[in-house]
XYZ file of C-alpha atoms in Angstrom:
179
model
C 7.314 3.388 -0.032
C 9.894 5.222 -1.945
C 9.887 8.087 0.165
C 10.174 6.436 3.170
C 13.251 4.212 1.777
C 14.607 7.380 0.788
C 14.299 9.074 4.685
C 15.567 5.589 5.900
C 18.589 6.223 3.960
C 19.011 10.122 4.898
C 18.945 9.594 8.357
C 21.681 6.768 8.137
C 23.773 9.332 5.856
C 22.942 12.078 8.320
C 24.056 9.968 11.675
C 27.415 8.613 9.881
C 28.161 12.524 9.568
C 27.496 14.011 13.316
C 24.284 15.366 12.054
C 22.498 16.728 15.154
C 19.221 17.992 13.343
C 18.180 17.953 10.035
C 14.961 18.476 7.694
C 14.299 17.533 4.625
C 11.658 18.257 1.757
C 10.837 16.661 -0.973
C 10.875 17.959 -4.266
C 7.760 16.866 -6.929
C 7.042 17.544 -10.251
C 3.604 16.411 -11.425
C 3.360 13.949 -8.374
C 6.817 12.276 -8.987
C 9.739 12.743 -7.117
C 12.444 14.859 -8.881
C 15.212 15.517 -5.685
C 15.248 16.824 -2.443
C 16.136 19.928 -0.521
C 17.402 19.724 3.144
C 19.122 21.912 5.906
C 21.264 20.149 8.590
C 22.626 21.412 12.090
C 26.089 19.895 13.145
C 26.593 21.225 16.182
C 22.948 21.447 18.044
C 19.437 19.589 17.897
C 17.119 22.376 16.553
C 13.198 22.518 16.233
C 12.525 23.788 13.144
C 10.304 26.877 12.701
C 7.270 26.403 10.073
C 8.635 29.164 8.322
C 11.918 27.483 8.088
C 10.116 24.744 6.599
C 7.788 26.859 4.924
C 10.817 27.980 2.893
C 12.717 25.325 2.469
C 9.432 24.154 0.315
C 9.423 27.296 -1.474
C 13.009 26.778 -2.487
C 12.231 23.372 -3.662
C 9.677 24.745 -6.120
C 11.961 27.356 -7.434
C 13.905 24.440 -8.184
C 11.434 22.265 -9.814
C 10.013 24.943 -11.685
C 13.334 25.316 -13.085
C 14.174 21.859 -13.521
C 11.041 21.804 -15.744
C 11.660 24.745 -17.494
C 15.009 23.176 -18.607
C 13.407 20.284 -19.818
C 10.686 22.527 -21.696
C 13.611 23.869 -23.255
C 15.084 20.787 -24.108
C 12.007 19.561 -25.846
C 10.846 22.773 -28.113
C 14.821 22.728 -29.255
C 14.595 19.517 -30.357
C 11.254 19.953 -32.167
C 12.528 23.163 -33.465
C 15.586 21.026 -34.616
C 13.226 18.115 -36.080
C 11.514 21.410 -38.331
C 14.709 23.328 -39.543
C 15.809 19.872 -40.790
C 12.171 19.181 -42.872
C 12.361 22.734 -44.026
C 16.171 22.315 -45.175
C 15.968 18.704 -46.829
C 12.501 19.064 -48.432
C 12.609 17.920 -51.861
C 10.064 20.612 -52.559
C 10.868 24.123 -52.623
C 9.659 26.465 -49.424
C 9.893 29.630 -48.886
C 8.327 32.441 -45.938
C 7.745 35.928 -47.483
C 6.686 38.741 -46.133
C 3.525 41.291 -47.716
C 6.057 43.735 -49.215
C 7.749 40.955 -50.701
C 10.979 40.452 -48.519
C 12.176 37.180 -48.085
C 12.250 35.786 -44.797
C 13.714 32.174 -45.512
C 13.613 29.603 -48.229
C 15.075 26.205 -48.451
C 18.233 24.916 -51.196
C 15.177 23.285 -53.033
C 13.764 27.031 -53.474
C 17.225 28.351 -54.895
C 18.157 25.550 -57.314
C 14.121 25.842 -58.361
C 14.411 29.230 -59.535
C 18.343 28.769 -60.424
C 20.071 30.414 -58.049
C 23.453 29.207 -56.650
C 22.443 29.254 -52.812
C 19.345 30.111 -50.900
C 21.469 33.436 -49.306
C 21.534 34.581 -53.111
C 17.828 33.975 -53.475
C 17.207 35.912 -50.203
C 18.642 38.831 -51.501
C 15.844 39.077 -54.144
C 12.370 40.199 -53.795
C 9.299 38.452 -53.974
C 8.244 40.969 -56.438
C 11.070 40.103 -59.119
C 10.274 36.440 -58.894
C 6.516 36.955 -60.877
C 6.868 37.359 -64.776
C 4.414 40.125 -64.750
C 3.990 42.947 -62.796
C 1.563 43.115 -60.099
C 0.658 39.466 -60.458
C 1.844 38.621 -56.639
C 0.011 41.844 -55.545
C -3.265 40.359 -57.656
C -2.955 36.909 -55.337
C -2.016 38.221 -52.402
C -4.859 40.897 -52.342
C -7.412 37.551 -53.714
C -6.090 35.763 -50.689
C -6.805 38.460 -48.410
C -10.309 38.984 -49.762
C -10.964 35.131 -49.474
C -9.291 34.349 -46.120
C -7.465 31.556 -44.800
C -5.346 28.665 -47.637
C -5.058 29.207 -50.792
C -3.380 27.254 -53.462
C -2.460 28.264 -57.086
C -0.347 27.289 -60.004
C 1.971 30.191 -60.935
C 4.827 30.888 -63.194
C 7.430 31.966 -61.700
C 10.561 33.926 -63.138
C 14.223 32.054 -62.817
C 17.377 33.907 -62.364
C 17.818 33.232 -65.919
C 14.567 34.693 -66.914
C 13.188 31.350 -67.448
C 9.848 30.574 -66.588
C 8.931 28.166 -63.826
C 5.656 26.420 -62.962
C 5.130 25.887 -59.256
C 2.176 25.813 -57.303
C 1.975 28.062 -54.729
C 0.054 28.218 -51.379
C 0.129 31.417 -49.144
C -1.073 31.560 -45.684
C -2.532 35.179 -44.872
C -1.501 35.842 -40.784
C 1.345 35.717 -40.891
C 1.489 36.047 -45.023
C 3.388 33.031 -45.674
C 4.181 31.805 -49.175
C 5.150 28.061 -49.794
């Protein structure tokens, strides 16, 4: 019913212009109507060629397809948006690590946990540095590894001070991810 409401109104718009000849195709995206495409002929009637048509269609799909690919993009930058802002305002300190121990991101909670002034100043710093004794990361990382999958475990952790820290850690193996 919509459709043909909508080609009542086209050819009305199309005969208050002087439009001879004119197609149109609709445009769907998952069997609702987004738009549609048309050619028009001022000057002649025309019988359109099905390859005229045939196109025309095709044309319409390039522009759902990027209609939906737009709103695709709309959504993941939003839920990307919803995540940043749980990573940034969790109470809890986060951070992503690499094996070797490079910091990949961490969260204000992270920095003022092991007393640094920012998280950029706690990025600058090693995974490495953070344990109180040597090879202790290497030790849980290699355990996880052996094990497989989550693992949590309380560990003290060195401040910027050379405090000590309690936190409980859990690492993910692929991609190594400690939290």
């Amino acid at each position: 019913h919509v459709l043909a409401h909508g080609a009542r109104r086209r050819q009305r718009l199309f005969e208050r212009h002087g439009v001879r000849s004119g197609m149109f195709v609709p445009m769907l995206s998952r069997k609702r109507l987004v738009g549609s495409v048309s050619c028009s002929m001022l000057t002649r009637d025309v019988e359109w060629s099905e390859e005229t048509l045939a196109l025309l269609r095709f044309t319409g799909e390039i522009f759902v397809s990027a209609l939906e690919r737009r709103r695709t993009y709309l959504a993941l930058s939003e839920s990307e948006r919803r995540h940043r802002l749980l990573f940034e305002r969790n109470l809890a300190g986060v951070y992503r690590v690499t094996v070797d121990g490079r910091l990949l991101e961490c969260n204000e909670a992270m920095a003022r946990m092991l007393g640094y002034g920012s998280r950029e100043a706690l990025l600058t710093v090693n995974a490495r540095e953070l344990y109180l004794s040597e090879g202790e990361r290497d030790l849980f990382v290699e355990r996880v590894r052996r094990e497989g999958g989550m693992r949590v475990a309380e560990v003290s952790l060195r401040r910027k001070d050379g405090s000590r820290v309690w936190v409980l850690e859990k690492l993910n193996r692929d991609p190594l991810v400690i939290a």
